[in-house]
Coordinates of C-alpha atoms in Angstrom, one line a residue:
M1 CA 4.0 -9.7 22.7
P2 CA 8.1 -10.8 22.2
E3 CA 10.6 -8.2 23.6
R4 CA 12.7 -9.3 20.6
Y5 CA 10.3 -7.8 18.6
I6 CA 9.1 -5.0 19.9
E7 CA 10.4 -3.1 22.5
A8 CA 7.9 0.3 23.4
N9 CA 4.5 1.3 21.7
L10 CA 4.9 3.7 19.8
K11 CA 8.7 4.2 19.8
P12 CA 10.9 3.6 16.4
L13 CA 13.9 1.5 16.9
V14 CA 15.1 3.0 14.6
H15 CA 13.0 6.4 13.3
H16 CA 13.9 7.3 9.5
E17 CA 13.4 10.4 8.1
S18 CA 11.0 10.4 4.9
S19 CA 13.6 11.8 2.4
H20 CA 16.3 8.8 3.5
Y21 CA 14.2 6.2 1.4
W22 CA 14.7 8.2 -1.8
G23 CA 18.0 6.9 -2.3
F24 CA 17.1 3.4 -1.6
V25 CA 15.1 3.5 -5.3
G26 CA 14.0 -0.9 -5.6
D27 CA 15.1 -1.7 -1.9
F28 CA 13.0 -4.2 0.5
P29 CA 12.2 -4.2 4.1
E30 CA 13.8 -6.2 6.3
V31 CA 13.4 -6.4 9.9
I32 CA 10.1 -4.9 12.1
E33 CA 10.8 -0.7 12.7
E34 CA 8.0 -0.5 14.8
Y35 CA 4.4 -1.4 15.9
L36 CA 0.8 0.1 15.8
E37 CA -1.6 -0.3 18.2
Y38 CA -5.0 0.4 19.2
G39 CA -8.2 -1.5 19.5
V40 CA -8.1 -5.0 17.5
M41 CA -7.1 -3.7 13.4
K42 CA -8.6 -6.2 11.4
C43 CA -7.8 -4.9 7.5
I44 CA -4.9 -1.3 5.9
A45 CA -4.6 0.8 3.1
F46 CA -2.4 3.3 2.1
N47 CA -3.4 6.6 0.5
R48 CA -1.9 7.5 -2.8
R49 CA 1.1 8.7 -1.4
G50 CA 1.5 7.0 1.6
N51 CA 1.3 9.8 4.6
L52 CA -1.8 8.8 5.7
L53 CA -2.8 4.5 6.5
A54 CA -6.4 3.6 7.4
A55 CA -7.3 0.7 9.3
G56 CA -10.5 -0.9 10.0
C57 CA -10.7 -2.1 13.5
S58 CA -13.5 -5.2 14.9
D59 CA -15.6 -2.4 16.5
G60 CA -17.0 -0.9 13.2
S61 CA -14.5 2.3 13.8
C62 CA -11.8 3.1 10.7
I63 CA -8.6 4.5 12.3
I64 CA -6.5 6.6 10.2
W65 CA -2.7 7.2 11.0
D66 CA -0.5 9.8 10.3
F67 CA 2.6 7.7 9.0
E68 CA 5.1 10.6 9.3
T69 CA 4.7 11.1 13.2
R70 CA 3.0 7.5 13.8
G71 CA 0.0 9.4 15.2
I72 CA -4.1 9.0 15.3
A73 CA -5.3 11.9 12.5
K74 CA -8.7 10.8 12.8
E75 CA -11.6 8.0 13.8
L76 CA -14.3 7.3 12.0
K77 CA -17.1 5.9 13.8
D78 CA -20.9 5.1 12.8
K79 CA -22.5 4.8 16.2
D80 CA -25.3 2.2 14.6
C81 CA -22.0 -0.2 13.3
A82 CA -20.0 -2.2 15.9
V83 CA -18.8 -5.2 14.0
A84 CA -15.7 -6.1 12.3
I85 CA -14.6 -4.0 9.4
T86 CA -13.8 -6.3 6.4
S87 CA -12.6 -4.0 3.7
V88 CA -11.0 -0.2 3.7
S89 CA -10.0 1.5 0.7
W90 CA -9.0 4.8 -0.5
S91 CA -10.5 7.2 -2.6
K92 CA -8.3 8.3 -5.9
Y93 CA -6.8 11.7 -3.7
G94 CA -7.6 10.6 -0.2
H95 CA -10.8 13.2 0.8
C96 CA -12.9 9.9 0.9
I97 CA -12.9 6.0 2.4
L98 CA -14.7 3.4 1.7
A99 CA -15.6 0.6 4.9
A100 CA -17.1 -2.6 4.4
A101 CA -18.2 -4.0 7.2
V102 CA -19.8 -8.0 8.5
D103 CA -23.4 -6.5 9.3
K104 CA -23.3 -6.2 5.2
S105 CA -23.0 -2.3 4.8
L106 CA -20.7 -0.5 2.6
T107 CA -20.1 2.9 4.5
L108 CA -18.7 6.4 2.2
W109 CA -16.8 8.9 4.5
D110 CA -15.5 11.8 4.0
V111 CA -12.0 12.2 5.5
V112 CA -11.7 15.6 6.5
K113 CA -14.7 16.4 8.3
G114 CA -15.1 13.0 9.7
E115 CA -18.6 12.8 8.5
R116 CA -20.6 9.7 6.7
M117 CA -21.4 11.0 3.4
A118 CA -23.7 7.8 2.3
Q119 CA -24.6 3.9 3.1
T120 CA -26.1 0.8 1.6
V121 CA -26.7 -2.5 3.0
L122 CA -26.2 -5.2 0.8
Q123 CA -27.7 -8.8 1.1
Q124 CA -24.2 -10.5 1.6
T125 CA -21.3 -9.6 3.5
P126 CA -18.7 -8.0 1.5
L127 CA -15.5 -9.2 1.9
R128 CA -14.1 -6.6 -0.4
A129 CA -14.5 -3.7 -1.4
C130 CA -13.0 -0.8 -3.9
L131 CA -13.9 3.0 -5.3
H132 CA -13.5 3.6 -8.8
P133 CA -10.3 4.8 -9.3
G134 CA -10.9 7.2 -12.1
F135 CA -13.4 9.7 -10.1
S136 CA -12.3 12.0 -7.7
N137 CA -15.1 11.8 -5.7
P138 CA -16.6 8.6 -6.4
S139 CA -20.0 7.0 -5.9
I140 CA -19.0 4.1 -7.6
C141 CA -17.9 1.1 -5.9
L142 CA -16.6 -2.3 -6.6
A143 CA -18.1 -4.9 -4.0
C144 CA -17.1 -8.7 -3.6
P145 CA -19.3 -10.8 -1.5
L146 CA -18.9 -13.8 0.5
S147 CA -21.5 -15.2 -1.7
S148 CA -22.9 -13.9 -4.8
A149 CA -21.1 -12.4 -7.8
P150 CA -19.1 -9.4 -7.9
M151 CA -21.4 -6.0 -8.4
I152 CA -21.1 -2.8 -9.5
V153 CA -22.7 -0.6 -6.5
D154 CA -24.4 3.0 -7.0
L155 CA -23.8 4.6 -3.1
L156 CA -26.1 6.9 -3.9
T157 CA -28.8 5.8 -5.3
A158 CA -28.1 2.3 -3.7
T159 CA -28.5 0.6 -6.8
T160 CA -26.5 -2.0 -7.7
I161 CA -25.2 -4.3 -11.0
V162 CA -24.2 -7.7 -10.6
L163 CA -21.3 -9.2 -12.7
P164 CA -20.7 -12.8 -14.5
V165 CA -19.0 -14.7 -13.0
S166 CA -18.8 -17.1 -16.3
L167 CA -19.8 -17.2 -19.6
S168 CA -22.5 -19.4 -19.2
D169 CA -23.9 -16.3 -17.1
I170 CA -24.3 -14.5 -20.6
G171 CA -26.5 -17.0 -22.5
N172 CA -26.5 -16.8 -25.7
G173 CA -24.4 -13.6 -26.1
A174 CA -26.8 -11.0 -24.4
T175 CA -25.8 -8.5 -21.6
P176 CA -25.6 -9.9 -17.9
P177 CA -28.9 -8.6 -16.2
S178 CA -29.0 -5.9 -14.3
S179 CA -30.6 -5.5 -11.4
N180 CA -31.3 -3.6 -7.8
K181 CA -31.5 -6.7 -5.8
I182 CA -29.0 -9.3 -4.5
P183 CA -29.3 -12.6 -5.7
D184 CA -30.0 -14.7 -1.6
G185 CA -27.8 -17.0 -2.1
S186 CA -30.0 -19.9 -2.2
A187 CA -28.6 -21.4 -5.8
P188 CA -25.4 -22.5 -5.1
F189 CA -22.7 -20.3 -6.2
S190 CA -19.1 -19.9 -6.9
P191 CA -16.5 -17.4 -4.7
A192 CA -15.6 -15.1 -7.4
I193 CA -13.7 -11.9 -6.8
A194 CA -12.5 -9.0 -9.0
C195 CA -10.8 -5.1 -9.0
F196 CA -10.8 -1.9 -11.2
S197 CA -7.9 -1.5 -14.5
K198 CA -6.4 1.4 -13.6
Y199 CA -8.7 3.8 -14.8
G200 CA -11.7 1.7 -14.0
D201 CA -13.1 1.3 -17.8
L202 CA -12.1 -1.8 -17.1
V203 CA -13.3 -4.5 -15.0
Y204 CA -11.2 -8.4 -14.3
V205 CA -13.2 -10.7 -12.5
G206 CA -11.7 -13.9 -11.2
N207 CA -13.8 -17.3 -10.7
S208 CA -13.6 -20.8 -9.4
K209 CA -12.6 -21.9 -12.8
G210 CA -9.3 -20.3 -13.5
E211 CA -11.3 -18.1 -15.8
I212 CA -10.4 -14.6 -16.0
L213 CA -13.4 -12.4 -17.3
I214 CA -12.6 -8.7 -19.2
I215 CA -16.1 -7.3 -18.6
D216 CA -17.1 -3.6 -19.7
G217 CA -17.1 -1.1 -17.1
V218 CA -20.1 0.5 -18.6
S219 CA -22.4 -1.8 -20.7
I220 CA -21.3 -4.6 -18.3
K221 CA -20.4 -7.7 -21.3
I222 CA -17.9 -10.0 -21.4
R223 CA -14.5 -8.3 -24.0
G224 CA -12.1 -11.0 -23.4
M225 CA -11.8 -13.9 -20.8
F226 CA -8.2 -15.8 -20.0
S227 CA -7.6 -19.3 -18.4
I228 CA -5.0 -18.8 -16.2
P229 CA -2.9 -22.5 -16.0
G230 CA -4.4 -25.4 -13.8
S231 CA -7.9 -24.0 -14.0
A232 CA -8.3 -23.8 -10.8
L233 CA -9.5 -21.1 -8.6
I234 CA -8.9 -17.4 -7.8
K235 CA -8.7 -16.2 -4.4
N236 CA -7.1 -12.7 -5.3
I237 CA -6.5 -10.6 -7.9
A238 CA -5.3 -6.7 -8.3
F239 CA -3.5 -4.7 -10.5
S240 CA 0.3 -3.4 -9.2
R241 CA 0.4 0.7 -9.4
S242 CA 1.0 1.5 -12.9
G243 CA -1.6 -0.7 -14.2
Q244 CA 1.1 -2.7 -16.1
Y245 CA 0.8 -5.7 -14.4
L246 CA -1.8 -7.8 -13.0
L247 CA -1.5 -10.6 -10.0
T248 CA -3.8 -13.7 -9.0
N249 CA -3.4 -15.7 -6.0
S250 CA -5.1 -19.6 -6.9
N251 CA -6.0 -22.6 -4.8
D252 CA -3.1 -24.5 -6.4
R253 CA -1.1 -21.8 -4.2
I254 CA 0.8 -20.2 -7.3
I255 CA 1.3 -16.7 -7.0
R256 CA 0.9 -15.8 -11.3
I257 CA 1.5 -12.3 -12.4
Y258 CA 0.2 -11.1 -16.2
E259 CA 1.7 -8.3 -18.4
N260 CA -1.3 -6.0 -19.2
L261 CA -1.1 -5.7 -23.1
L262 CA -3.9 -3.0 -23.0
P263 CA -3.9 0.3 -23.5
L264 CA -4.6 1.9 -19.7
K265 CA -7.2 3.8 -21.2
G266 CA -9.8 2.7 -24.4
G267 CA -8.8 -1.0 -23.6
H268 CA -12.3 -2.0 -24.8
E269 CA -12.0 0.1 -28.2
V270 CA -8.8 -3.3 -28.4
L271 CA -11.0 -5.9 -26.4
D272 CA -13.8 -5.3 -29.6
R273 CA -11.1 -4.9 -32.6
A274 CA -10.0 -8.8 -31.3
N275 CA -13.3 -10.1 -31.2
Q276 CA -14.5 -8.3 -34.4
E277 CA -11.0 -10.6 -35.9
S278 CA -12.0 -13.8 -34.6
I279 CA -16.0 -13.2 -35.6
E280 CA -16.1 -15.8 -37.9
Q281 CA -15.6 -18.3 -34.1
D282 CA -18.1 -19.1 -32.2
E283 CA -18.1 -16.8 -29.1
V284 CA -16.3 -18.3 -26.2
Q285 CA -13.7 -18.6 -29.3
R286 CA -13.9 -15.1 -29.8
L287 CA -13.7 -14.5 -25.9
K288 CA -10.6 -16.6 -25.5
H289 CA -8.8 -14.5 -28.9
A290 CA -9.4 -11.3 -27.0
G291 CA -8.3 -12.7 -23.8
S292 CA -4.8 -13.4 -25.6
E293 CA -4.6 -9.7 -26.8
A294 CA -4.9 -8.4 -23.4
L295 CA -3.0 -10.6 -20.9
A296 CA 0.4 -12.5 -21.5
L297 CA 1.6 -14.6 -18.5
F298 CA 4.9 -13.0 -17.1
R299 CA 6.1 -14.3 -13.9
E300 CA 4.9 -17.7 -11.7
F301 CA 5.9 -17.7 -7.7
Q302 CA 5.5 -20.6 -5.2
D303 CA 7.4 -22.4 -2.1
L304 CA 8.2 -25.8 -3.6
I305 CA 9.2 -26.6 -0.2
T306 CA 6.4 -26.1 2.1
K307 CA 3.3 -25.6 -1.0
V308 CA 1.9 -22.8 1.6
H309 CA -1.0 -21.2 0.5
W310 CA -0.8 -17.2 0.6
K311 CA -2.7 -14.2 1.4
A312 CA -3.1 -10.6 0.7
P313 CA -0.6 -10.8 -1.8
Y314 CA 1.0 -7.4 -2.8
F315 CA 3.1 -5.5 -5.7
S316 CA 5.1 -2.7 -4.6
G317 CA 4.5 0.6 -5.3
D318 CA 7.5 0.5 -8.5
G319 CA 5.9 -2.8 -9.6
E320 CA 9.5 -4.2 -9.0
W321 CA 8.4 -6.9 -6.3
V322 CA 6.0 -8.8 -5.3
A323 CA 4.7 -9.8 -1.7
G324 CA 2.8 -12.4 -0.5
G325 CA 1.7 -13.2 3.2
S326 CA 1.6 -17.2 4.2
A327 CA -1.6 -18.4 5.4
S328 CA -0.8 -20.6 7.6
K329 CA -2.1 -20.5 11.3
G330 CA 0.4 -19.2 13.9
E331 CA 3.1 -17.9 11.6
H332 CA 3.4 -14.0 10.5
K333 CA 5.6 -14.8 7.2
I334 CA 6.3 -12.5 4.4
Y335 CA 8.1 -13.5 1.3
I336 CA 9.3 -10.9 -0.6
W337 CA 9.9 -11.4 -4.6
D338 CA 12.1 -9.4 -7.7
M339 CA 10.3 -8.9 -10.8
D340 CA 12.6 -12.1 -12.3
R341 CA 11.2 -14.5 -10.0
R342 CA 14.2 -14.5 -7.0
L343 CA 13.0 -14.7 -3.4
A344 CA 15.2 -12.1 -2.5
K345 CA 13.7 -12.1 1.7
I346 CA 11.5 -14.4 4.1
L347 CA 10.2 -11.7 6.8
E348 CA 9.3 -13.5 9.9
G349 CA 7.1 -11.7 12.5
P350 CA 6.1 -13.2 16.1
K351 CA 3.7 -17.0 16.1
E352 CA 0.6 -14.7 15.3
T353 CA -1.1 -15.2 12.2
L354 CA -1.3 -12.8 9.6
L355 CA -4.6 -11.1 8.0
D356 CA -3.8 -8.6 5.9
L357 CA -0.5 -6.0 4.5
A358 CA -0.3 -3.1 2.7
W359 CA 3.4 -2.0 0.7
H360 CA 3.9 2.0 1.3
P361 CA 3.4 3.2 -2.2
V362 CA 6.7 5.5 -1.9
K363 CA 9.4 3.8 0.3
P364 CA 10.4 0.5 1.1
I365 CA 7.7 -0.3 3.8
I366 CA 5.7 -3.0 4.6
A367 CA 2.1 -2.8 6.6
S368 CA 1.3 -5.6 8.1
V369 CA -1.5 -6.8 10.6
S370 CA -1.6 -9.7 12.3
L371 CA -4.8 -11.9 14.4
T372 CA -4.2 -9.7 17.7
G373 CA -5.2 -6.6 16.0
I374 CA -2.0 -5.1 16.2
V375 CA 0.3 -3.7 12.5
Y376 CA 3.7 -4.5 12.0
L377 CA 5.7 -1.2 9.6
W378 CA 8.5 -3.7 8.0
A379 CA 11.5 -1.4 7.3
K380 CA 15.2 -1.7 6.0
D381 CA 17.8 -2.3 8.6
C382 CA 19.8 1.0 8.0
T383 CA 23.5 1.0 9.6
E384 CA 25.0 4.3 10.9
N385 CA 27.8 5.0 8.3
W386 CA 29.3 8.8 9.8
S387 CA 32.5 8.8 7.8
A388 CA 29.6 9.3 4.9
F389 CA 29.6 13.0 5.9
A390 CA 33.7 13.0 6.9
P391 CA 35.9 10.9 5.7
D392 CA 38.0 11.3 8.4
F393 CA 35.8 10.5 10.7
R394 CA 37.0 7.4 13.5
E395 CA 34.1 6.0 15.7
L396 CA 35.4 5.5 19.2
E397 CA 33.8 2.3 20.9
E398 CA 34.0 4.0 24.5
N399 CA 35.1 7.7 25.7
E400 CA 38.6 8.8 25.3
E401 CA 40.4 11.4 26.7
Y402 CA 41.7 14.0 23.9
V403 CA 44.9 15.7 24.1
E404 CA 45.4 18.7 22.0
R405 CA 48.1 20.1 20.0
E406 CA 50.4 22.8 21.3
D407 CA 49.4 25.4 19.0
E408 CA 45.6 24.1 18.4
F409 CA 43.6 26.4 19.9
D410 CA 46.0 29.4 19.3
L411 CA 44.4 33.0 17.8
V412 CA 45.0 32.6 14.1
P413 CA 45.1 36.6 12.8
E414 CA 41.7 37.4 11.3
T415 CA 44.0 38.0 8.0
E416 CA 44.8 34.9 8.1
K417 CA 41.4 33.3 8.9
V418 CA 39.0 31.8 6.3
K419 CA 35.5 33.3 5.9
E420 CA 33.4 30.6 6.8
L421 CA 29.4 30.3 5.8
D422 CA 27.5 31.6 8.5
I423 CA 24.7 28.5 9.4
Y424 CA 22.7 30.4 11.5
E425 CA 22.4 32.9 9.0
D426 CA 18.7 34.8 9.1
R427 CA 16.7 33.8 6.7
D428 CA 13.3 32.8 6.0
I429 CA 12.3 28.7 4.8
D430 CA 9.4 27.1 3.5
I431 CA 8.2 24.0 5.1
V432 CA 4.8 24.5 4.1
T433 CA 4.4 24.2 0.1
V434 CA 5.0 20.6 -1.2
E435 CA 6.5 20.2 -4.0
E436 CA 4.1 18.7 -6.9
G437 CA 6.0 16.2 -8.8
D438 CA 5.6 12.8 -10.6
F439 CA 8.0 10.7 -7.9
A440 CA 5.5 9.9 -5.5
L441 CA 2.9 9.4 -7.9
S442 CA 2.0 6.3 -10.2
D443 CA 0.3 9.4 -12.5
S444 CA 1.1 12.5 -13.3
D445 CA -2.9 13.6 -12.7
M446 CA -2.4 16.3 -10.0
S447 CA -5.2 18.5 -11.0
Q448 CA -6.4 18.3 -7.0
E449 CA -4.9 18.4 -4.0
E450 CA -4.6 15.8 -1.9
I451 CA -5.2 16.1 2.3
F452 CA -3.1 16.3 5.3
L453 CA -5.2 15.8 8.4
E454 CA -3.5 17.6 11.5
V455 CA -2.5 14.9 14.3
S456 CA -4.0 15.2 17.9
S457 CA -2.9 17.2 20.6
E458 CA -0.7 14.1 22.2
D459 CA 0.4 13.1 19.2
K460 CA 1.9 16.7 18.6
M461 CA 4.2 16.4 21.8
S462 CA 6.0 13.3 19.8
Q463 CA 6.2 15.3 16.6
Q464 CA 7.7 18.6 18.2
Q465 CA 10.2 16.5 20.1
M466 CA 11.1 14.4 17.0
R467 CA 11.7 17.5 14.3
E468 CA 13.7 18.8 17.3
I469 CA 15.9 16.0 17.4
M470 CA 16.3 16.1 13.5
Y471 CA 17.1 19.5 13.9
S472 CA 19.5 19.5 15.8
L473 CA 21.1 16.1 14.1
R474 CA 20.8 18.1 11.2
A475 CA 22.8 21.3 12.3
S476 CA 25.4 18.8 13.7
I477 CA 26.0 17.1 10.8
H478 CA 26.7 20.4 8.9
V479 CA 29.0 21.7 11.2
I480 CA 31.2 18.3 11.3
T481 CA 31.0 19.2 7.5
T482 CA 31.9 22.7 6.8
L483 CA 34.5 22.4 9.5
R484 CA 36.4 19.3 10.0
N485 CA 39.5 19.8 9.0
K486 CA 40.3 22.0 11.6
Y487 CA 38.0 20.5 14.3
A488 CA 37.1 17.4 13.7
S489 CA 39.6 15.7 16.0
I490 CA 37.7 17.6 18.8
L491 CA 34.3 17.8 17.8
L492 CA 33.5 14.1 16.1
P493 CA 34.4 12.2 19.1
V494 CA 32.2 14.4 21.6
L495 CA 29.0 14.7 19.0
K496 CA 29.4 10.7 18.8
F497 CA 30.1 10.4 22.6
S498 CA 26.6 12.4 22.9
Y499 CA 24.6 11.0 20.3

């Protein structure tokens, strides 16, 4: 491991308090802050709040990291599965995790109990699978197998509904066939990728012809169709956290952002009206008209010099930034653009191929997975500025002997003393209750509490030490701010040297 990237296992180079990031809305990561290492990790996903990070490993296990302490909170392991995990997906409130594996299995886990809730085996290896975003405890998922069409899977009943991947699949306007059997792959098949809309009422399928099919999630009928420029094969498709934008990654090495013109709920009704408006046209033209009412090209991102292919493109949590990993072998580069199409930063890591990446839903942090199975955490490169707390603070390059004034330590009569705030006043402080709010979420639905997992005893020690350091630092800063007019010249150099 190159020393210039990593200094110590699970020891942050500069540890940031969670609240530190709230003042930097719209910022993006710049350097590797630390790394996570456990086995050989292949894929990652944050839960909705970002306090937990799930990672699928090559041995079939799923590791859940407490992202605040960087400790392992839970390990989900199926003794019958010893192959690599290809995809992990959280349920809406983080109570369940869906893991797709190379052995063609889809496994739904109860995160708190660490127990397997359901499992089904497909006939093709699912490269990507995600749980339905509209249910708090879902059993419905969307799977994208290696060499067959995307399908909606009911994990409890083990039934599947194959989605159409082109207009030819629906014949003369008929509903595409629903089946519990998956095609055996004997016939030639063109790759396709799919994703749910924000609330799961629509499914967006990208095919090898450069078409985006908008499918009703209930009737499984194609409601609209949109063609991307160049008609290149679509490799990735994903919505932003807010549901306002749709991202596609195509074989022409261009990441495209489309504005979602449909309402977040009830989009199929708008598509139905658009189809009725062009009822006199043939079916293809009707679907294209409906597609034009659903999506509009907003931005395009590419590297005109290197013409690099992209891997795992991702929106930031606030939707203001777009990240795309380089698909070149032996290269760990992440490109970051703003929504005005300006290249903001190129993150360059060690000479290891990038497998997957995920942007933290709240903070300007990116987690990326390398070919060696290590997860790198990219964060802001923050510089300490103590003068922000005490304007008259003077930083010292080295220790200096302090010479006090003649009357500096003279006793002051009680009548002249100014009553200071007692920072050590005994009072109860609530450190357990979590305030509810929309600042960390893409919607205001807080009808069900999310889970918080307890880290192992080994990680508790590091967590306790971290808290003691932060409490000590906060108390020191408070003392400096309160007493700086009288004691700044004495306390600040000592504190700076001790820190």
